[in-house]
Short mmCIF file of C-alpha atoms in Angstrom, two decimals:
data_model
loop_
_atom_site.label_atom_id
_atom_site.label_comp_id
_atom_site.label_asym_id
_atom_site.label_seq_id
_atom_site.Cartn_x
_atom_site.Cartn_y
_atom_site.Cartn_z
CA MET A 21 35.39 10.11 -11.08
CA SER A 22 34.19 13.29 -9.51
CA GLU A 23 31.49 14.75 -7.36
CA ARG A 24 29.34 14.45 -10.46
CA GLU A 25 28.72 10.94 -9.23
CA PHE A 26 26.67 12.37 -6.40
CA GLU A 27 24.75 14.47 -8.82
CA HIS A 28 24.08 11.52 -11.08
CA TYR A 29 22.93 9.44 -8.18
CA LEU A 30 20.61 12.13 -6.89
CA THR A 31 19.23 12.84 -10.33
CA LEU A 32 18.57 9.17 -10.86
CA LEU A 33 16.93 8.93 -7.46
CA GLY A 34 14.85 12.03 -8.13
CA SER A 35 13.59 10.68 -11.41
CA MET A 36 12.34 7.59 -9.67
CA LEU A 37 10.62 9.37 -6.81
CA ARG A 38 6.93 9.55 -7.39
CA LEU A 39 6.61 12.81 -5.55
CA ARG A 40 6.04 16.48 -6.18
CA PRO A 41 9.01 18.38 -7.61
CA GLU A 42 9.48 20.39 -4.38
CA GLN A 43 9.48 17.23 -2.31
CA ARG A 44 11.99 15.69 -4.65
CA ALA A 45 14.23 18.74 -4.48
CA GLU A 46 14.09 18.73 -0.71
CA ILE A 47 15.05 15.09 -0.43
CA ALA A 48 17.85 15.61 -2.93
CA GLU A 49 19.20 18.55 -0.94
CA GLU A 50 19.09 16.65 2.30
CA LEU A 51 20.91 13.68 0.85
CA GLN A 52 23.43 15.92 -0.89
CA GLN A 53 24.30 17.49 2.48
CA HIS A 54 24.79 14.06 3.95
CA LEU A 55 27.00 12.88 1.12
CA ASP A 56 29.15 16.01 1.29
CA GLU A 57 29.74 15.61 5.00
CA ARG A 58 30.38 11.93 4.70
CA LEU A 59 32.91 12.61 1.96
CA VAL A 60 34.84 15.01 4.16
CA ASP A 61 34.90 12.54 7.05
CA LEU A 62 35.94 9.60 4.94
CA GLN A 63 38.76 11.61 3.42
CA ALA A 64 39.83 12.62 6.91
CA GLU A 65 40.01 8.92 7.71
CA GLY A 66 42.55 8.59 4.94
CA LEU A 67 40.47 7.39 2.01
CA SER A 68 41.24 8.74 -1.43
CA ARG A 69 38.65 11.04 -2.87
CA ASP A 70 37.45 8.47 -5.35
CA ASP A 71 37.17 5.72 -2.77
CA ALA A 72 35.40 8.08 -0.41
CA ILE A 73 32.82 8.93 -3.06
CA GLN A 74 32.32 5.27 -3.82
CA GLN A 75 31.84 4.36 -0.21
CA ALA A 76 29.53 7.26 0.60
CA LEU A 77 27.28 6.21 -2.26
CA ALA A 78 27.46 2.55 -1.33
CA GLU A 79 26.18 3.42 2.12
CA PHE A 80 23.01 4.75 0.58
CA GLY A 81 22.30 1.59 -1.33
CA ASP A 82 20.87 1.48 -4.79
CA ALA A 83 18.82 4.43 -5.93
CA ALA A 84 15.82 2.37 -6.97
CA GLY A 85 15.41 0.78 -3.57
CA LEU A 86 15.76 4.10 -1.83
CA ALA A 87 13.27 5.76 -4.15
CA ALA A 88 10.78 3.00 -3.47
CA GLN A 89 11.13 3.55 0.27
CA PHE A 90 10.59 7.28 0.02
CA SER A 91 7.63 6.78 -2.26
CA SER A 92 6.06 4.31 0.10
CA VAL A 93 6.23 6.93 2.85
CA SER A 94 4.23 9.16 0.56
CA ARG A 95 1.69 6.44 -0.17
CA ARG A 96 1.17 5.89 3.52
CA ARG A 97 0.62 9.60 3.91
CA TYR A 98 -2.02 9.41 1.22
CA ARG A 99 -3.75 6.53 2.88
CA ARG A 100 -3.79 8.27 6.21
CA TRP A 101 -5.10 11.38 4.54
CA MET A 102 -7.86 9.32 3.06
CA MET A 103 -8.77 7.85 6.40
CA ARG A 104 -8.84 11.25 8.00
CA ALA A 105 -10.92 12.64 5.20
CA ALA A 106 -13.24 9.72 5.53
CA THR A 107 -13.71 10.12 9.24
CA ALA A 108 -13.82 13.88 9.51
CA SER A 109 -14.53 16.22 6.68
CA VAL A 110 -16.53 13.86 4.58
CA THR A 111 -18.51 12.39 7.41
CA SER A 112 -21.63 13.96 6.11
CA ALA A 113 -21.07 12.49 2.69
CA PHE A 114 -20.78 9.12 4.26
CA MET A 115 -23.96 9.62 6.17
CA VAL A 116 -25.65 10.14 2.84
CA LEU A 117 -24.04 6.97 1.56
CA VAL A 118 -25.10 5.00 4.57
CA MET A 119 -28.66 6.17 4.16
CA PHE A 120 -28.52 5.25 0.54
CA VAL A 121 -27.30 1.78 1.25
CA SER A 122 -30.02 1.14 3.76
CA PHE A 123 -32.58 1.26 0.97
CA TRP A 124 -31.10 -1.84 -0.49
CA PRO A 125 -31.90 -5.12 1.18
CA THR A 126 -28.92 -6.65 2.88
CA GLY A 127 -29.37 -10.32 3.39
CA GLY A 128 -26.75 -13.00 3.64
CA ARG A 129 -25.63 -12.39 0.09
CA ILE A 130 -23.06 -9.93 -0.97
CA GLN A 131 -24.88 -6.85 -1.99
CA LEU A 132 -23.44 -4.74 -4.66
CA ALA A 133 -24.91 -1.37 -4.21
CA PRO A 134 -25.63 0.15 -7.61
CA PRO A 135 -26.10 3.75 -6.52
CA MET A 136 -22.73 3.77 -4.89
CA THR A 137 -20.80 2.66 -7.87
CA ALA A 138 -18.89 5.59 -9.11
CA GLN A 139 -16.82 6.00 -12.16
CA ASP A 140 -13.87 8.17 -12.15
CA THR A 141 -12.14 8.61 -15.43
CA PRO A 142 -10.20 11.82 -15.40
CA PRO A 143 -10.01 12.68 -19.07
CA THR A 144 -7.06 14.98 -18.75
CA GLU A 145 -4.86 12.91 -16.54
CA PRO A 146 -4.33 9.32 -17.53
CA GLU A 147 -2.83 7.49 -14.61
CA LYS A 148 0.87 6.88 -14.50
CA THR A 149 1.74 7.93 -17.97
CA ALA A 150 5.16 9.34 -17.39
CA GLY A 151 5.62 7.64 -14.07
CA LEU A 152 6.93 10.86 -12.59
CA GLN A 153 3.84 12.16 -11.02
CA ASP A 154 2.35 9.99 -8.40
CA PRO A 155 -1.38 9.75 -8.90
CA ASN A 156 -1.52 8.95 -5.23
CA ASP A 157 0.29 12.13 -4.36
CA PRO A 158 -2.03 13.78 -1.88
CA PHE A 159 -1.03 17.21 -3.01
CA ALA A 160 -1.19 16.78 -6.74
CA ASN A 161 -4.93 16.43 -6.87
CA SER A 162 -7.56 16.06 -4.28
CA PRO A 163 -8.62 12.44 -4.39
CA PRO A 164 -11.67 12.35 -6.57
CA MET A 165 -13.21 9.19 -5.32
CA LEU A 166 -14.82 10.44 -2.17
CA HIS A 167 -16.47 13.23 -4.01
CA SER A 168 -17.59 11.10 -6.86
CA ALA A 169 -19.02 8.60 -4.43
CA ILE A 170 -21.51 11.14 -3.21
CA PRO A 171 -24.78 10.64 -4.97
CA ALA A 172 -25.73 13.84 -6.67
CA SER A 173 -28.88 15.48 -5.54
CA GLY A 174 -31.35 16.75 -8.09
CA ASN A 175 -33.69 15.30 -10.61
CA SER A 176 -31.46 13.83 -13.26
CA PRO A 177 -29.77 10.60 -12.24
CA SER A 178 -26.22 11.03 -11.02
CA ARG A 179 -23.26 9.86 -12.99
CA GLU A 180 -22.94 6.93 -10.59
CA THR A 181 -26.52 5.90 -11.11
CA ARG A 182 -26.17 6.17 -14.84
CA ASN A 183 -23.04 4.03 -14.80
CA ALA A 184 -24.71 1.47 -12.59
CA ARG A 185 -27.74 1.31 -14.86
CA THR A 186 -25.60 0.76 -17.91
CA ARG A 187 -23.66 -1.99 -16.14
CA GLN A 188 -26.88 -3.60 -15.13
CA SER A 189 -28.40 -3.53 -18.58
CA LEU A 190 -25.24 -4.98 -20.10
CA GLU A 191 -25.68 -7.94 -17.80
CA GLU A 192 -29.41 -8.32 -18.12
CA ARG A 193 -30.03 -7.71 -21.78
CA LEU A 194 -29.47 -10.43 -24.28
CA ALA A 195 -27.16 -9.88 -27.21
CA PRO A 196 -28.93 -9.64 -30.57
CA SER A 197 -27.58 -11.93 -33.23
CA MET A 198 -25.45 -10.14 -35.79
CA VAL A 199 -23.92 -11.13 -39.03
CA GLY A 200 -21.01 -9.34 -40.63
CA GLY A 201 -21.32 -5.97 -38.96
CA SER A 202 -18.49 -3.45 -38.52
CA ILE A 203 -17.46 -1.80 -35.28
CA SER A 204 -19.58 1.21 -36.05
CA SER A 205 -22.63 -0.85 -36.88
CA LEU A 206 -22.15 -2.70 -33.61
CA ALA A 207 -22.16 0.67 -31.82
CA ASP A 208 -25.33 1.66 -33.66
CA GLN A 209 -27.10 -1.50 -32.63
CA LEU A 210 -25.99 -1.13 -29.05
CA SER A 211 -27.25 2.45 -28.96
CA GLN A 212 -30.73 1.05 -29.54
CA VAL A 213 -30.48 -1.16 -26.51
CA VAL A 214 -28.42 0.73 -23.96
CA GLU A 215 -30.22 3.55 -22.20
CA TYR A 216 -27.54 6.19 -22.52
CA GLY A 217 -26.23 5.13 -25.89
CA CYS A 218 -23.01 3.76 -27.25
CA LEU A 219 -20.10 5.66 -28.75
CA ILE A 220 -16.84 4.79 -30.41
CA ASP A 221 -13.70 6.45 -29.11
CA ARG A 222 -12.79 7.29 -32.70
CA ARG A 223 -9.70 9.35 -31.98
CA ARG A 224 -8.09 6.63 -29.86
CA LEU A 225 -9.03 3.94 -32.34
CA GLU A 226 -7.50 5.93 -35.15
CA GLU A 227 -4.36 6.48 -33.12
CA ALA A 228 -4.16 2.73 -32.73
CA GLY A 229 -4.67 2.31 -36.48
CA ILE A 230 -8.08 0.70 -36.24
CA ASP A 231 -10.78 1.72 -38.68
CA PRO A 232 -14.24 1.85 -37.06
CA GLU A 233 -15.75 0.76 -40.34
CA SER A 234 -13.70 -2.41 -40.27
CA GLY A 235 -14.27 -5.57 -38.29
CA GLU A 236 -16.62 -8.42 -39.01
CA PHE A 237 -18.84 -9.24 -36.11
CA ASN A 238 -20.66 -12.50 -36.26
CA TRP A 239 -22.66 -13.35 -33.21
CA SER A 240 -25.29 -15.99 -33.27
CA ILE A 241 -25.15 -17.40 -29.78
CA GLU A 242 -28.48 -17.16 -28.06
CA ASN A 243 -29.11 -16.20 -24.49
CA SER A 244 -25.78 -14.53 -23.87
CA SER A 245 -25.62 -11.19 -22.18
CA LEU A 246 -24.56 -8.03 -23.95
CA ALA A 247 -21.53 -7.83 -21.69
CA THR A 248 -20.33 -11.29 -22.68
CA MET A 249 -20.86 -10.57 -26.36
CA LEU A 250 -18.99 -7.30 -26.09
CA GLU A 251 -16.11 -8.82 -24.25
CA ILE A 252 -15.60 -11.66 -26.65
CA SER A 253 -16.18 -9.76 -29.88
CA LEU A 254 -14.10 -6.74 -28.97
CA GLU A 255 -11.29 -8.86 -27.64
CA GLU A 256 -10.63 -10.18 -31.13
CA LEU A 257 -9.89 -6.66 -32.30
CA GLN A 258 -7.87 -5.84 -29.20
CA LEU A 259 -10.63 -3.50 -28.18
CA THR A 260 -12.70 -3.23 -25.05
CA TYR A 261 -15.32 -0.97 -23.50
CA GLN A 262 -15.63 1.66 -20.82
CA ILE A 263 -18.61 3.32 -19.24
CA ARG A 264 -18.47 7.08 -19.00
CA ASP A 265 -21.42 8.95 -17.59
CA GLY A 266 -23.55 5.97 -18.38
CA ILE A 267 -22.47 5.95 -22.01
CA LEU A 268 -20.98 2.77 -23.32
CA VAL A 269 -17.69 3.67 -25.02
CA ILE A 270 -15.81 1.33 -27.31
CA THR A 271 -12.11 2.02 -26.98
CA THR A 272 -8.71 0.38 -27.05
CA GLN A 273 -7.51 -1.91 -24.29
CA GLU A 274 -4.59 0.38 -23.66
CA VAL A 275 -6.83 3.36 -22.98
CA ALA A 276 -9.06 1.30 -20.73
CA GLU A 277 -6.06 0.23 -18.68
CA GLN A 278 -5.01 3.83 -18.21
CA GLU A 279 -8.40 5.27 -17.43
CA LEU A 280 -9.59 2.94 -14.76
CA SER A 281 -13.09 3.04 -13.37
CA LEU A 282 -13.72 3.34 -9.71
CA VAL A 283 -16.37 1.11 -8.25
CA ILE A 284 -17.34 0.76 -4.62
CA TYR A 285 -18.57 -2.64 -3.60
CA GLN A 286 -20.63 -3.25 -0.54
CA ALA A 287 -18.98 -6.45 0.62
CA ASP A 288 -20.13 -7.01 4.17
CA PHE A 289 -20.49 -10.70 3.73
CA VAL A 290 -16.97 -11.23 2.47
CA PHE A 291 -15.50 -9.16 5.26
CA ASP A 292 -17.61 -10.91 7.83
CA SER A 293 -16.68 -14.35 6.62
CA VAL A 294 -12.99 -13.82 7.29
CA VAL A 295 -12.16 -15.76 10.37
CA VAL A 296 -10.13 -13.69 12.77
CA SER A 297 -9.20 -15.36 15.99
CA PRO A 298 -10.77 -13.15 18.61
CA GLU A 299 -7.73 -12.75 20.77
CA TYR A 300 -4.16 -13.54 19.97
CA SER A 301 -2.96 -16.17 22.37
CA ALA A 302 0.65 -16.77 23.24
CA GLU A 303 -0.29 -20.06 24.84
CA PRO A 304 0.73 -22.35 21.95
CA ILE A 305 4.15 -20.76 21.80
CA ILE A 306 4.69 -21.13 25.47
CA ARG A 307 3.45 -24.68 25.43
CA GLN A 308 5.90 -25.44 22.68
CA LEU A 309 8.73 -23.88 24.60
CA ALA A 310 7.76 -25.88 27.63
CA GLU A 311 7.70 -29.07 25.57
CA LEU A 312 11.10 -28.23 24.22
CA GLY A 313 12.22 -28.02 27.80
CA GLN A 314 10.56 -31.31 28.66
CA VAL A 315 12.42 -33.09 25.93
CA GLY A 316 15.73 -31.74 27.09
CA MET A 317 14.96 -32.58 30.67
CA GLY A 318 13.95 -36.13 29.86
CA SER A 319 17.09 -37.07 27.98
CA GLY A 320 19.52 -35.18 30.16
CA PRO A 321 20.51 -36.49 33.52
CA GLY A 322 19.40 -34.59 36.56
CA ALA A 323 18.02 -31.53 34.84
CA GLY A 324 15.56 -29.50 36.83
CA GLY A 325 12.06 -28.73 35.68
CA PRO A 326 12.44 -26.12 32.97
CA THR A 327 9.34 -24.26 33.88
CA ALA A 328 10.15 -24.08 37.53
CA GLY A 329 10.55 -20.54 38.74
CA MET A 330 9.61 -19.08 35.38
CA ASP A 331 6.80 -16.60 35.44
CA LEU A 332 4.77 -18.01 32.60
CA GLY A 333 1.87 -15.70 33.21
CA LEU A 334 4.03 -12.64 32.83
CA LEU A 335 5.65 -14.01 29.70
CA GLN A 336 2.33 -14.81 28.13
CA GLN A 337 0.92 -11.44 29.03
CA SER A 338 3.92 -9.68 27.69
CA ILE A 339 3.92 -11.46 24.34
CA GLU A 340 0.23 -10.83 23.96
CA THR A 341 0.58 -7.16 24.77
CA PHE A 342 3.37 -6.90 22.30
CA VAL A 343 1.41 -8.50 19.52
CA LYS A 344 -1.65 -6.46 20.38
CA ASN A 345 0.28 -3.23 20.14
CA HIS A 346 2.41 -4.10 17.17
CA GLY A 347 0.40 -6.60 15.24
CA PRO A 348 -2.24 -5.72 12.65
CA SER A 349 -5.70 -4.73 13.79
CA GLU A 350 -8.70 -6.90 13.11
CA GLU A 351 -9.84 -4.56 10.35
CA GLN A 352 -6.45 -4.75 8.70
CA ILE A 353 -6.50 -8.53 8.82
CA ARG A 354 -9.96 -8.67 7.31
CA PHE A 355 -9.12 -6.25 4.56
CA SER A 356 -5.86 -7.94 3.65
CA GLU A 357 -7.60 -11.31 3.46
CA VAL A 358 -10.31 -9.96 1.20
CA ALA A 359 -7.90 -7.97 -0.95
CA ASN A 360 -5.61 -10.97 -1.31
CA LEU A 361 -8.50 -13.14 -2.31
CA ILE A 362 -9.50 -10.74 -5.06
CA MET A 363 -5.98 -10.02 -6.22
CA THR A 364 -5.09 -13.69 -6.55
CA GLN A 365 -8.37 -14.73 -8.14
CA VAL A 366 -8.89 -11.88 -10.55
CA GLU A 367 -6.21 -10.69 -12.98
CA PRO A 368 -3.28 -10.95 -10.57
CA ASP A 369 -0.88 -8.98 -12.77
CA SER A 370 -3.11 -5.95 -13.15
CA TRP A 371 -2.79 -4.80 -9.53
CA GLU A 372 -0.43 -2.12 -8.37
CA LYS A 373 1.09 -4.53 -5.88
CA ASN A 374 2.17 -6.74 -8.76
CA GLY A 375 3.37 -3.97 -11.02
CA GLY A 376 0.03 -3.06 -12.58
CA THR A 377 -2.06 0.05 -12.15
CA ALA A 378 -5.25 -1.14 -10.48
CA THR A 379 -5.80 -0.42 -6.81
CA ILE A 380 -7.92 -1.80 -4.03
CA SER A 381 -8.64 -0.32 -0.63
CA CYS A 382 -11.45 -0.30 1.84
CA VAL A 383 -13.63 1.98 3.88
CA GLY A 384 -15.38 0.02 6.54
CA LYS A 385 -16.78 -2.98 4.73
CA LYS A 386 -16.87 -1.28 1.38
CA LEU A 387 -14.27 -2.23 -1.15
CA VAL A 388 -12.99 0.66 -3.19
CA VAL A 389 -11.61 -0.70 -6.43
CA ARG A 390 -10.08 1.04 -9.41
CA GLN A 391 -9.97 -1.34 -12.34
CA THR A 392 -10.94 -1.78 -15.95
CA GLU A 393 -14.61 -2.34 -16.69
CA ARG A 394 -13.90 -5.89 -17.76
CA THR A 395 -12.08 -6.78 -14.59
CA HIS A 396 -14.78 -5.13 -12.51
CA ARG A 397 -17.14 -7.58 -14.09
CA LYS A 398 -14.98 -10.47 -12.92
CA ILE A 399 -14.78 -9.04 -9.42
CA ARG A 400 -18.54 -8.66 -9.37
CA LYS A 401 -18.92 -12.29 -10.40
CA LEU A 402 -16.50 -13.48 -7.77
CA LEU A 403 -18.31 -11.55 -5.07
CA ASP A 404 -21.65 -12.80 -6.34
CA ASP A 405 -20.43 -16.37 -6.31
CA LEU A 406 -19.14 -15.98 -2.80
CA GLY A 407 -22.47 -14.54 -1.76
CA ALA A 408 -24.36 -17.32 -3.52
CA SER A 409 -22.39 -20.01 -1.78
CA ASN A 410 -23.22 -18.32 1.46
CA GLY A 411 -26.87 -18.28 0.57
CA ALA A 412 -26.80 -22.01 -0.07
CA ILE A 413 -25.52 -22.74 3.38
CA THR A 414 -27.58 -20.47 5.51
CA PRO A 415 -31.26 -21.35 5.63
CA MET B 3 26.85 -11.09 20.14
CA ALA B 4 28.59 -10.11 16.93
CA ASP B 5 30.30 -6.70 16.55
CA GLN B 6 27.16 -5.34 15.08
CA ILE B 7 23.74 -6.33 16.21
CA GLU B 8 22.02 -8.52 13.68
CA SER B 9 19.83 -6.72 11.21
CA GLU B 10 16.81 -8.88 11.98
CA LEU B 11 16.85 -7.77 15.56
CA LEU B 12 17.53 -4.21 14.54
CA ARG B 13 14.57 -3.87 12.30
CA GLY B 14 11.94 -4.15 14.99
CA SER B 15 13.52 -1.50 17.12
CA LEU B 16 14.78 1.12 14.67
CA ASP B 17 12.02 3.58 15.42
CA LEU B 18 12.69 3.30 19.10
CA MET B 19 16.41 3.93 18.64
CA VAL B 20 15.98 6.94 16.41
CA LEU B 21 13.40 8.47 18.72
CA SER B 22 15.59 7.94 21.74
CA VAL B 23 18.61 9.59 20.16
CA LEU B 24 16.50 12.53 19.04
CA ALA B 25 15.14 12.84 22.57
CA GLN B 26 18.55 14.03 23.74
CA SER B 27 18.65 16.96 21.31
CA PRO B 28 17.58 17.93 17.81
CA LYS B 29 19.83 16.51 15.10
CA TYR B 30 20.30 16.44 11.38
CA GLY B 31 20.60 13.12 9.59
CA TYR B 32 24.34 12.77 9.54
CA LEU B 33 24.67 13.79 13.17
CA LEU B 34 21.93 11.39 14.19
CA GLN B 35 23.69 8.55 12.46
CA LYS B 36 26.90 9.33 14.32
CA ALA B 37 25.15 9.76 17.66
CA LEU B 38 23.46 6.42 17.26
CA SER B 39 26.74 4.77 16.52
CA ASP B 40 28.54 6.50 19.40
CA ASN B 41 25.81 5.85 21.93
CA SER B 42 25.79 2.18 21.10
CA GLN B 43 29.57 1.72 21.27
CA GLN B 44 29.63 1.35 17.50
CA GLN B 45 27.31 -1.65 17.66
CA ILE B 46 24.54 0.03 15.75
CA LYS B 47 25.33 1.32 12.31
CA LEU B 48 22.21 2.63 10.68
CA SER B 49 22.72 3.02 6.95
CA ALA B 50 21.81 6.33 5.39
CA GLY B 51 19.57 4.55 2.92
CA THR B 52 17.50 3.23 5.80
CA MET B 53 17.65 6.25 8.03
CA TYR B 54 16.28 8.94 5.74
CA PRO B 55 13.12 7.11 4.68
CA LEU B 56 12.67 6.20 8.34
CA LEU B 57 12.97 9.84 9.42
CA HIS B 58 10.47 10.86 6.79
CA ARG B 59 8.11 8.18 7.96
CA LEU B 60 8.41 9.31 11.58
CA GLU B 61 7.80 12.87 10.52
CA GLU B 62 4.78 11.73 8.59
CA ALA B 63 3.48 10.04 11.70
CA GLY B 64 3.89 13.29 13.61
CA LEU B 65 6.52 11.84 15.94
CA VAL B 66 9.28 14.16 14.79
CA SER B 67 9.27 17.55 13.13
CA SER B 68 11.85 19.03 10.81
CA ARG B 69 13.08 22.43 9.74
CA TRP B 70 15.88 23.79 7.60
CA ASP B 71 18.43 25.79 9.54
CA GLU B 72 21.65 27.55 8.65
CA THR B 73 22.82 28.79 12.04
CA THR B 74 25.51 26.12 12.19
CA GLY B 75 27.06 27.56 9.08
CA ARG B 76 25.56 25.04 6.73
CA ARG B 77 22.05 24.64 5.54
CA ARG B 78 20.80 21.42 7.11
CA LYS B 79 17.56 19.73 7.82
CA TRP B 80 17.15 19.33 11.56
CA TYR B 81 14.85 16.83 13.15
CA GLU B 82 13.29 17.23 16.55
CA LEU B 83 11.07 15.06 18.72
CA THR B 84 7.49 16.27 19.01
CA ALA B 85 5.38 15.92 22.13
CA LYS B 86 3.64 13.03 20.49
CA GLY B 87 6.99 11.49 19.68
CA ARG B 88 8.12 11.82 23.29
CA LYS B 89 5.00 10.12 24.53
CA LYS B 90 5.43 7.34 22.01
CA LEU B 91 9.05 6.92 23.03
CA VAL B 92 8.19 6.50 26.70
CA LYS B 93 5.52 3.96 25.90
CA GLN B 94 7.61 2.02 23.44
CA ALA B 95 10.61 1.99 25.74
CA GLU B 96 8.54 0.61 28.56
CA LEU B 97 7.16 -2.10 26.36
CA TRP B 98 10.56 -2.88 25.01
CA GLN B 99 12.04 -3.28 28.50
CA GLN B 100 9.22 -5.54 29.45
CA TYR B 101 9.65 -7.62 26.36
CA ALA B 102 13.41 -7.75 26.57
CA SER B 103 13.39 -8.87 30.17
CA CYS B 104 10.91 -11.60 29.38
CA ILE B 105 13.01 -12.88 26.53
CA THR B 106 16.08 -12.76 28.72
CA ARG B 107 14.33 -14.78 31.38
CA LEU B 108 13.12 -17.22 28.80
CA LEU B 109 16.54 -17.67 27.29
CA ASN B 110 18.05 -18.18 30.71
CA GLU B 111 15.50 -20.84 31.50
CA ILE B 112 16.04 -22.66 28.27
CA GLN B 113 19.77 -22.53 28.57
CA LEU B 114 19.47 -24.81 31.57
CA VAL B 115 18.09 -27.43 29.28
CA VAL B 116 19.91 -26.98 26.03
CA PRO B 117 23.28 -28.49 26.99
CA ALA B 118 21.64 -31.73 28.02
CA SER B 119 20.02 -32.34 24.64
CA ALA B 120 22.41 -30.48 22.38
CA SER B 121 25.72 -31.87 23.58
CA ALA B 122 25.13 -35.50 22.66
CA PRO B 123 23.44 -35.64 19.25
CA ALA B 124 24.61 -32.49 17.54
CA PRO B 125 27.90 -31.05 18.70
CA ALA B 126 28.66 -27.72 17.10
CA PRO B 127 31.01 -28.34 14.19
CA GLN B 128 34.42 -26.80 14.70
CA SER B 129 35.57 -25.04 11.61
#
């Protein structure tokens, strides 16, 4: 064994850090310094060189765990950056958004705001391919979503509007019945119906060994939406669809999972329906403690009143202050409830939290979700259903 | 209490401890680890694997700042408390004292009661 062990450890750690190369190098240097000094001290304490190396490394814990901790610092930084960007430099953009939203009626139902849906499929940078570069790295790329969420001014409809229109027509239009068509004839037929046309991602299909002229589509079910037909028929061939600039693109499931679409959902109702107790109260805890005391007092001989002389008010106040300062804010509670609801109900394994690639975050009461087109559809349904149930209750 | 303070208890107060040790003087990681251990009569042993991510997080939060320096003969990354960090430390320390004294009071109160109920039904098993 030699000092190479340190090097191996640091290299391993570095490879798992989802950070910029300079950041990685800096962390490695800092830890290397620490290990060197620790080694000298441990040897001075009488350990053999080998044992000292072993122990110094053991004190750091396993590389994977450490890498995850460092990376999570970076993710937090990203999130904070986003919040700052949202509140300061992009304030004007948000003003535009807010104005936009106000054109849509907001009743008791969940409103999905079509003009705010934005698709972000960076063609050059599929997310998390090598796993080395963190797509969340604030320095690697400026986050595209805020920019893409800004409705473009001008005469031609923005990309977001085009995407939203295509999504809408997939839901509203009925699927034509088809007998024995190939993938490419399916695309041709869809081009007639979808405003911005339909394309086949030929290169990706070929890479996956799928011939666009193959496939036998038979669809004779009446009154089903285009989206449902697409989902079911393409699934059989391990294919799926994306929407890019309003264009419906037939591609492989793998590609769709790498190039996620970003959609912003206006979800006021869902956020509002989370019940957050208005003020944390320490009272139940204290009552319980007091009861605990009562029990002891009752069974023991001659015990004094447990609450006598105890400043309950101060205790209660102190616990409440502590929770207020250290506990999650109301917004955090609301968001985590909503996010948990969606992540448990819709494709649990696809989310970053569970080892997938999809992400969910929020700005105010808007949900910012990066997912596949198919899963977006499920989220939309879930939110619609939630809104509908609300509509049934309120007069 | 055991030789080393239990990790559960430690977790909630790590930030506070690191900030307080840095308040004395700027330090690099290894030195900070030692200072923490020395100042706590060896009761607190913060592992390197916990400390470095923690330092980076504090830096991220603007509570400490860092710079590379070679004046001590070796190139090391030194951490220093920022004004924001100092403010945070004062506030946190105050809150901590408040909290700790409340818990102490509470425990003292409850101790009056515990022997009465605990002695009869469930004597502590002697190993």
